[in-house]
Short mmCIF file of C-alpha atoms in Angstrom, two decimals:
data_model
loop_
_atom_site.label_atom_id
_atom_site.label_comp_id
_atom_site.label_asym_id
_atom_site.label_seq_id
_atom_site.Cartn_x
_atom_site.Cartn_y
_atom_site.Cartn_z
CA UNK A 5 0.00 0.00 0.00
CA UNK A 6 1.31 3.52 -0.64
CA UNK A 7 2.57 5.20 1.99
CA UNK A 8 0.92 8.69 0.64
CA UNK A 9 -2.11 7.04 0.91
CA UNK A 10 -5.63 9.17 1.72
CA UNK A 11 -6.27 10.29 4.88
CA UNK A 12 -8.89 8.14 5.63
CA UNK A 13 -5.96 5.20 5.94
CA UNK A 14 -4.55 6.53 9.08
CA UNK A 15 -6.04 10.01 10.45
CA UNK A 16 -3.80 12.61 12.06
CA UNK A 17 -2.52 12.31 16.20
CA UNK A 18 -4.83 15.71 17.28
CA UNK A 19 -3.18 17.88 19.88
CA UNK A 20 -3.06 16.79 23.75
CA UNK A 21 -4.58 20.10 23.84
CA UNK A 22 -5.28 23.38 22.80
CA UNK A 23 -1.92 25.25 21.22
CA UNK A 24 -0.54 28.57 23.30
CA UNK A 25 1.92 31.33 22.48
CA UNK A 26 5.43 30.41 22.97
CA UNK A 27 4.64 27.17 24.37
CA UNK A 28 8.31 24.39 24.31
CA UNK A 29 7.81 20.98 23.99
CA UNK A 30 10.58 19.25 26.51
CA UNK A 31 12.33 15.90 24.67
CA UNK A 32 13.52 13.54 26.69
CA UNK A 33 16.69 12.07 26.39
CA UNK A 34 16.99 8.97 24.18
CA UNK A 35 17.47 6.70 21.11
CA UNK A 36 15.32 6.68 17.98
CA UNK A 37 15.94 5.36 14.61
CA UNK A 38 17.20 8.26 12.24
CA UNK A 39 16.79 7.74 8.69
CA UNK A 40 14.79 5.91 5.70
CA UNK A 41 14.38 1.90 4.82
CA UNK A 42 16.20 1.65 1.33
CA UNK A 43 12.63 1.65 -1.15
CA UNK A 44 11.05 3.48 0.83
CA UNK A 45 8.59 5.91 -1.51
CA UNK A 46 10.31 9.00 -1.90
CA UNK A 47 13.44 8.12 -0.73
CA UNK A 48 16.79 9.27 -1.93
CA UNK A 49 19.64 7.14 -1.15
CA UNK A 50 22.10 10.05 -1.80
CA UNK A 51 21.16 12.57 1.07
CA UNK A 52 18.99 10.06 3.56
CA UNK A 53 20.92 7.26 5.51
CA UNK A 54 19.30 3.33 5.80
CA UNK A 55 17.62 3.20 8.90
CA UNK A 56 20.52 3.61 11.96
CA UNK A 57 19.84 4.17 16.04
CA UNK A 58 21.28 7.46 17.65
CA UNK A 59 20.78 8.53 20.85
CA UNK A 60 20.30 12.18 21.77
CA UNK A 61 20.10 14.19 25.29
CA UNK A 62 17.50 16.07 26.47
CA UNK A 63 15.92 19.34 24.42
CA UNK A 64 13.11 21.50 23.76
CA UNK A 65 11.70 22.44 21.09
CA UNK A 66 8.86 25.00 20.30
CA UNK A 67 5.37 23.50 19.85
CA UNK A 68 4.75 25.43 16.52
CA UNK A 69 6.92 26.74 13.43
CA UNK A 70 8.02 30.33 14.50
CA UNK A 71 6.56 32.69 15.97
CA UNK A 72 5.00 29.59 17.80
CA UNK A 73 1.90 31.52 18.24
CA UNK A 74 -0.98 29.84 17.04
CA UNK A 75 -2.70 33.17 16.24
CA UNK A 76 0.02 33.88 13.67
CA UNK A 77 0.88 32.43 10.50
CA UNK A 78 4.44 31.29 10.60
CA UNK A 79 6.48 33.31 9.60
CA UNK A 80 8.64 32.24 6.23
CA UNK A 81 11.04 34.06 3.23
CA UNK A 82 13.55 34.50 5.79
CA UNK A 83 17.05 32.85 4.94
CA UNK A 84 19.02 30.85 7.47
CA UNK A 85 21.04 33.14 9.19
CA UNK A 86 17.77 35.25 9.40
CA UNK A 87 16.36 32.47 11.23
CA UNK A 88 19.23 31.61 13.49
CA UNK A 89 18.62 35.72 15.22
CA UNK A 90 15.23 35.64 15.36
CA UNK A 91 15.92 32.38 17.43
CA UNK A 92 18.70 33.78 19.63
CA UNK A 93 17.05 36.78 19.54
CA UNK A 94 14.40 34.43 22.01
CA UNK A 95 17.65 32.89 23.83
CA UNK A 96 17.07 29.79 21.69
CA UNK A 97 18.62 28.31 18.91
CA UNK A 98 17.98 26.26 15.38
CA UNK A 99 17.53 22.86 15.86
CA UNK A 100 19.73 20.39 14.61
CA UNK A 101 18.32 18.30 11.84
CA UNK A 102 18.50 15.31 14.09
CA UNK A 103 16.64 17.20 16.67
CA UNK A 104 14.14 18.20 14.07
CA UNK A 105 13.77 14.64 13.07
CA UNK A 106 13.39 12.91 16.66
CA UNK A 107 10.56 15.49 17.69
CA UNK A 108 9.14 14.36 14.32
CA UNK A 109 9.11 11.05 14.91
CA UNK A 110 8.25 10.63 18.39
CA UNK A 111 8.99 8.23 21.37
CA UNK A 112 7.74 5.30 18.31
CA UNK A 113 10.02 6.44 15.23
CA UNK A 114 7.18 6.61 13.03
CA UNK A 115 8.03 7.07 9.43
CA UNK A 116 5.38 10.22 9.43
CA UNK A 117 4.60 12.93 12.09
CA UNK A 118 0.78 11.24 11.70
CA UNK A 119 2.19 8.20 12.10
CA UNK A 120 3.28 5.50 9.54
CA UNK A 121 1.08 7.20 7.03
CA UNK A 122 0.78 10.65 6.39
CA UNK A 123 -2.52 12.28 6.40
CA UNK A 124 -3.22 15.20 3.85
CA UNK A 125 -5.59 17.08 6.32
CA UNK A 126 -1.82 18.00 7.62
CA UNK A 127 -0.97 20.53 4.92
CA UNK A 128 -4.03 22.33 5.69
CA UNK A 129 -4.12 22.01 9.10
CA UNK A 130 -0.92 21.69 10.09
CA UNK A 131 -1.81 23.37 14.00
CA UNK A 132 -4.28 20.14 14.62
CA UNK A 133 -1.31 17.50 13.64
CA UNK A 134 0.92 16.39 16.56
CA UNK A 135 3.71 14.11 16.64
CA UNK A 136 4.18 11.52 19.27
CA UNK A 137 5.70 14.19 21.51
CA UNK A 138 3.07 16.80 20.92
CA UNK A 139 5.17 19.05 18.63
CA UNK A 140 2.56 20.21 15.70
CA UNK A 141 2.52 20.76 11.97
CA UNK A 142 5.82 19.06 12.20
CA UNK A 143 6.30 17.98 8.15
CA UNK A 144 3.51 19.38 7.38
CA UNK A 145 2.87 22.84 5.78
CA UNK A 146 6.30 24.20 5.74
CA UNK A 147 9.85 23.33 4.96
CA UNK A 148 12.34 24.16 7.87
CA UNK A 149 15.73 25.16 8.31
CA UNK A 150 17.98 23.38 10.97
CA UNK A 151 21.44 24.24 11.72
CA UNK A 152 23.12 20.95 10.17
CA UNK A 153 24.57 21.08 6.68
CA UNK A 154 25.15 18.39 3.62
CA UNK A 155 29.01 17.75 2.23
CA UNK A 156 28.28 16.08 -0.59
CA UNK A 157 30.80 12.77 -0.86
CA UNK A 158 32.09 15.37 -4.34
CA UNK A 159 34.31 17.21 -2.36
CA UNK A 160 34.00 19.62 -5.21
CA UNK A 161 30.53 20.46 -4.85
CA UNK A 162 29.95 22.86 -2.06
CA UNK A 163 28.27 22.22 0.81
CA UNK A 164 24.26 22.31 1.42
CA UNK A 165 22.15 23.96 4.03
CA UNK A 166 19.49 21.48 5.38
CA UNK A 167 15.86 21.55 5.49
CA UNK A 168 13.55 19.60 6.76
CA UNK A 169 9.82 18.94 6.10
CA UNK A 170 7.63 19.90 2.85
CA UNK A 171 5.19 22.53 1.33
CA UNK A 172 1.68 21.87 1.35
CA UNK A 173 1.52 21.17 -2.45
CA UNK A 174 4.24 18.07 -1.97
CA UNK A 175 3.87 14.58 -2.23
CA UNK A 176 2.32 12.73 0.57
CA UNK A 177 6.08 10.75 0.90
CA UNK A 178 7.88 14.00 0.72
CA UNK A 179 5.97 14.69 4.42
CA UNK A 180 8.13 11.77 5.98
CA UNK A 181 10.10 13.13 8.77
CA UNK A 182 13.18 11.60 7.79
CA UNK A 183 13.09 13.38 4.35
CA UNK A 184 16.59 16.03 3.87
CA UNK A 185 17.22 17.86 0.95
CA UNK A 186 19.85 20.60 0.56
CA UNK A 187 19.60 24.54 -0.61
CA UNK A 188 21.17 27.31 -0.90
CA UNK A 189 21.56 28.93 3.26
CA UNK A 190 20.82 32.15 1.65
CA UNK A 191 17.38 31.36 -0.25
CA UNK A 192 13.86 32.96 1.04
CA UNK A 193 10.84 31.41 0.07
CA UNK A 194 6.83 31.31 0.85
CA UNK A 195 6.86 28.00 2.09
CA UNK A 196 10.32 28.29 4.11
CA UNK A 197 10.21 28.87 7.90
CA UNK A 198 11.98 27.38 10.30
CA UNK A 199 11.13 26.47 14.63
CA UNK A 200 13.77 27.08 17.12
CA UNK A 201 15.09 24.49 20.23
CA UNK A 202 16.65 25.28 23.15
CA UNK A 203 19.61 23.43 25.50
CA UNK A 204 22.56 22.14 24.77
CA UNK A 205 22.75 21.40 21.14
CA UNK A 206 23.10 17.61 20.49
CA UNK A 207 26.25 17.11 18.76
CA UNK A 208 25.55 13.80 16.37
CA UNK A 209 24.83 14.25 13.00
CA UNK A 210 23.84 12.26 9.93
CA UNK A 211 27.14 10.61 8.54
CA UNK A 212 26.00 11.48 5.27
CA UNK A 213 26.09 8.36 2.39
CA UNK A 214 29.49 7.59 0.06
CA UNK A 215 30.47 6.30 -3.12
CA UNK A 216 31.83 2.74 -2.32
CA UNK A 217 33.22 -0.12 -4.35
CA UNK A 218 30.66 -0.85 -7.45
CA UNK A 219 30.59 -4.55 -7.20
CA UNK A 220 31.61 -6.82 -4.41
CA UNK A 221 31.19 -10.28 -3.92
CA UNK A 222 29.30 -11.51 -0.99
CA UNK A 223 28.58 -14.56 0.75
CA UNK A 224 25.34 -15.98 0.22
CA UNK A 225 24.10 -20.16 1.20
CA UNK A 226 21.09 -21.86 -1.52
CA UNK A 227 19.33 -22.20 2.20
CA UNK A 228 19.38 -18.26 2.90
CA UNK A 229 18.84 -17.90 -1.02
CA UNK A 230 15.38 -19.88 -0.44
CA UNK A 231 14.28 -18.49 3.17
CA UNK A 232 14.49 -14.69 0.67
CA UNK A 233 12.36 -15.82 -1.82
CA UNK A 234 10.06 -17.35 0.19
CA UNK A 235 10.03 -14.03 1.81
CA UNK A 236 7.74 -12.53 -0.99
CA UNK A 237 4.88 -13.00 -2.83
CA UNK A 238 6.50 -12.35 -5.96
CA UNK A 239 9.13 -15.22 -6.02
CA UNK A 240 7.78 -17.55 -3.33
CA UNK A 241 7.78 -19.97 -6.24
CA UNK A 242 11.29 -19.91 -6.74
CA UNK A 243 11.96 -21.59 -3.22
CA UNK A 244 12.01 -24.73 -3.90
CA UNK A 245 15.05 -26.89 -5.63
CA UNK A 246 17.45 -23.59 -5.27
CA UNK A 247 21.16 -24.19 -6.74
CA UNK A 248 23.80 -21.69 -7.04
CA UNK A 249 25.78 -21.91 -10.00
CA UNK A 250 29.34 -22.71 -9.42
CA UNK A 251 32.08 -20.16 -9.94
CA UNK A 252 34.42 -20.00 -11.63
CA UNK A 253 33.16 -22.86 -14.29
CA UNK A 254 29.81 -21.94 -14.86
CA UNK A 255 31.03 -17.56 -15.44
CA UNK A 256 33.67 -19.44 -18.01
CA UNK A 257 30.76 -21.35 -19.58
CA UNK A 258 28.69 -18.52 -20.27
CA UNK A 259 31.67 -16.86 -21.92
CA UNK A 260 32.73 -19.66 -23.80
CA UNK A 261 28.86 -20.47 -25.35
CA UNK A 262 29.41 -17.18 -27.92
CA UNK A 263 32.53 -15.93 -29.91
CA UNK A 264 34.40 -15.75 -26.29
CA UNK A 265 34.75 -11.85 -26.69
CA UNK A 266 34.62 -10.58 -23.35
CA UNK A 267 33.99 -6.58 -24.23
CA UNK A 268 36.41 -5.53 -21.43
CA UNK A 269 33.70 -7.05 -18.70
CA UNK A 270 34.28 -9.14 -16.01
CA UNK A 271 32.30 -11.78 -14.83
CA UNK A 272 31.19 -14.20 -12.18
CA UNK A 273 27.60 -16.39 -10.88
CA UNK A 274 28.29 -15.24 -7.68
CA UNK A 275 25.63 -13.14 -5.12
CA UNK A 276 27.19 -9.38 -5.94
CA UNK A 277 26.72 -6.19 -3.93
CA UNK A 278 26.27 -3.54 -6.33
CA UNK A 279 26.39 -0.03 -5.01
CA UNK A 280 25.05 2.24 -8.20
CA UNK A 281 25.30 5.58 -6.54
CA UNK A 282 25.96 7.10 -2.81
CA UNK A 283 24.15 5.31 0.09
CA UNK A 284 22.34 2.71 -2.62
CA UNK A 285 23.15 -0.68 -2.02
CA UNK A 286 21.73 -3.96 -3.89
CA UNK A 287 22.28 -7.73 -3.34
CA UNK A 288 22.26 -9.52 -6.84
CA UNK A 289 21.50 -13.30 -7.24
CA UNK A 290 21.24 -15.25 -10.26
CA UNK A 291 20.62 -19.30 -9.32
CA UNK A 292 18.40 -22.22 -10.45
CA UNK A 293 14.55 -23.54 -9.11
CA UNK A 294 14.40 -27.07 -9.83
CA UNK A 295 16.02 -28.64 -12.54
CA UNK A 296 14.58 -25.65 -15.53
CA UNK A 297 13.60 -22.57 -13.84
CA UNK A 298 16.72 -19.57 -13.93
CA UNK A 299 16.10 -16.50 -12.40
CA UNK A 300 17.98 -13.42 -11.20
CA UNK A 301 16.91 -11.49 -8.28
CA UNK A 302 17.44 -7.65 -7.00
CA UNK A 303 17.28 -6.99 -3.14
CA UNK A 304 17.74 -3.64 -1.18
CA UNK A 305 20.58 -4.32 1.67
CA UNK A 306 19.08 -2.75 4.46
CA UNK A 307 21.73 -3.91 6.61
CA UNK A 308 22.95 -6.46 9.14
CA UNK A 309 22.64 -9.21 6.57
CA UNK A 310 18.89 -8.19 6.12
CA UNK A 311 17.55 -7.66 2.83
CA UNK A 312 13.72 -6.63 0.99
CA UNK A 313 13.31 -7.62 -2.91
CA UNK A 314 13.54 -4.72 -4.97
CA UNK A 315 13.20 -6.79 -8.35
CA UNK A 316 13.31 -10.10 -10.06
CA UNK A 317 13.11 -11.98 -13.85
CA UNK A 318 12.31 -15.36 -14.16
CA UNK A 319 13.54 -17.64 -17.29
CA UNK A 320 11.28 -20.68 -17.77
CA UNK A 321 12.96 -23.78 -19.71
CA UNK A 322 16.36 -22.09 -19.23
CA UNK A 323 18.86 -24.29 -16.70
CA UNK A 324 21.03 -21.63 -16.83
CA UNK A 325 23.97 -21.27 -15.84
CA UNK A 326 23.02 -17.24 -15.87
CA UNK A 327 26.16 -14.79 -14.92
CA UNK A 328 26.81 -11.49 -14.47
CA UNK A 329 28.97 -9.32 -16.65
CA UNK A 330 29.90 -5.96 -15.51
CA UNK A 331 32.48 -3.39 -15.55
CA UNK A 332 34.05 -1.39 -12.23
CA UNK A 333 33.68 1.70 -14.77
CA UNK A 334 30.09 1.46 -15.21
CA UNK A 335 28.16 2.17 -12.43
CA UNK A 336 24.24 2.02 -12.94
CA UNK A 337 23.84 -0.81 -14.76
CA UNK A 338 25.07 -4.09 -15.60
CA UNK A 339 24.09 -7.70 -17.60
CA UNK A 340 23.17 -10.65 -17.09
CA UNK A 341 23.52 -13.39 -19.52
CA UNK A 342 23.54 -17.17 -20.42
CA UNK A 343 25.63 -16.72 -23.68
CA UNK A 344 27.70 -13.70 -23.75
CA UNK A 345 27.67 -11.99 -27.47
CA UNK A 346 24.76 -14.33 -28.56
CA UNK A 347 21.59 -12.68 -29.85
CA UNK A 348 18.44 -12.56 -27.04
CA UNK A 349 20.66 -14.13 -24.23
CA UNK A 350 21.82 -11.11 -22.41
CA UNK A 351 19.47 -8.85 -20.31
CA UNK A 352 20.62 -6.19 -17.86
CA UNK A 353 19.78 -5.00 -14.88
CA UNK A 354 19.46 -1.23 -14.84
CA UNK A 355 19.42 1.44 -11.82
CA UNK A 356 16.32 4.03 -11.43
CA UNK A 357 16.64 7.13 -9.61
CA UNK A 358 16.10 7.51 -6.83
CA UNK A 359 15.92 4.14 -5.86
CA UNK A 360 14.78 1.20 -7.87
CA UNK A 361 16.07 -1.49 -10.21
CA UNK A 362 14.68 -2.61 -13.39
CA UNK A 363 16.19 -5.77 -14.73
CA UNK A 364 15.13 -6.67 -18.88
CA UNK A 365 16.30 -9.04 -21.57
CA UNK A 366 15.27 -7.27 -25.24
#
């Protein structure tokens, strides 16, 4: 089910009570889970982490965007620095985006301020939404700034002021409270405003994702293969009979079925972790069900040898073997094949911003 999904799926948390001028919302020192589950709708591997625990101290933050006064409209077109005096003007301070995220998320994590779905009535109503601390409109109507900043893994690209939450007019997945993107410090707009907090500033921050190695091989049993796809829907039929091909003979077999031109790729039958950009991470499979049933299989690594299928492509009357060719200078894509450089018996398996995989064979 989508996780923008009408209102009517999950309604909003109302308010303990009533709102007041100026009121802070005191958050307890703690752990929470900070960041996204790789697929997650909306997601972008590049600026959100997979799902990680942090622990915080104690903070408050104000109930409402600035001027926390639920008789005025917040107050927004103001750039960062802007925001920072009006907040010290008050003897507070921006938030950390970690900060912003926890009171977001409340004592549960949920995904959304609402909960694990996001309710629309939010954007409109943003003063009768409260997270699971109490804190209101959190993700809602407006885009805030915190004080934390983005240093993109391209050490020539500059760095990134952060903001959290999403306009009104935004997809229902952009309201997820773990949701970063990065702007100009400097840029006013309608829909940006900001909220102060107050204490110590927490010092942790979001280790922000990297480039690693393109293709690695992992470590992967025909048992652990089947208890995976028996783990969904879509290739619960595949479970049964499972054999991994056997490296290196069956790559060398693939090869040596066409002219034996390798094109400059590598290649192997072996389970590969693919990483296709910055904080994206796939586990590739290719294997056997039964004694005529090839497939190849796609799974987001959401870490701690845990994994969720992302995609898959079945080849009936085909006993394989099936290996993967690919090229450490290639990044978002790569084959698979039966018969390297014969007509119809290479496919590849493509990456999708901002976080998908596609796997064809023409």
């Amino acid at each position: 089910m989508d996780s923008s999904a009408p209102s009517h799926v999950q309604s909003a948390r109302h308010p303990k009570q009533e709102p007041l001028s100026g009121e802070v919302i005191e958050i307890p020192a703690g752990a929470f889970r900070a960041g996204s589950t790789p697929g997650e709708a909306g997601r972008q591997p590049e600026l959100e982490p997979r799902l990680f625990e942090v622990e915080l101290g104690p903070f408050q933050i104000d109930r409402l965007a600035y001027p926390n006064d639920p008789k005025q409209r917040s107050l927004t077109g103001v750039t960062r620095e802007q925001a920072r005096r009006l907040c010290a003007a008050r003897g507070a301070r921006l938030c950390t985006e970690l900060e912003w995220e926890r009171a977001c998320k409340g004592p549960g994590s949920d995904r959304y301020a609402t909960g694990d779905r996001w309710d629309q009535k939010c954007a409109t109503q943003p003063e009768n939404c409260a997270s699971g601390f109490d804190v209101l409109g959190m993700g809602a109507a407006v885009r805030e700034w915190v004080t934390s900043d983005i240093f993109p893994y391209d050490k020539s690209t500059p760095a990134r002021a952060v903001v959290r939450g999403a306009s009104p007019s935004a997809p229902g997945d952009a309201h997820r409270c773990a949701q970063r993107r990065g702007i100009d410090p400097g840029t006013q707009a309608d829909d940006l405003g900001f909220r102060c907090c107050q204490g110590a500033p927490n010092a942790a921050a979001v280790a922000e994702p990297e480039l690693g190695q393109i293709f690695e091989k992992a470590q992967l049993t025909a048992d652990r293969l089947a208890k995976l796809l028996a783990s969904s829907d879509e290739t619960r039929e595949l479970a049964k009979e499972v054999v991994l091909f056997r490296e290196p003979d069956a790559a060398n077999t693939v090869v040596q079925r066409g002219p034996g031109d390798t094109q400059g790729f590598q290649f192997t039958v072996s389970p590969l972790l693919w990483r296709p950009v910055a904080g994206a991470e796939y586990l590739l499979v290719a294997a056997r069900s039964g004694p005529s049933t090839s497939f190849v299989v796609a799974y987001y690594a959401l870490g701690h040898q845990q994994y969720k299928l992302a995609s898959s492509y079945t080849m009936k009357d085909e006993p394989g073997p099936v290996a993967f060719g690919y090229s450490a200078s290639i990044r978002p894509r790569l084959h698979f094949s039966t018969c390297w450089g014969c007509p119809g018996e290479t496919g590849k398996i493509l990456y999708r911003n901002p976080d998908s995989v596609i796997i064809v064979q023409p």
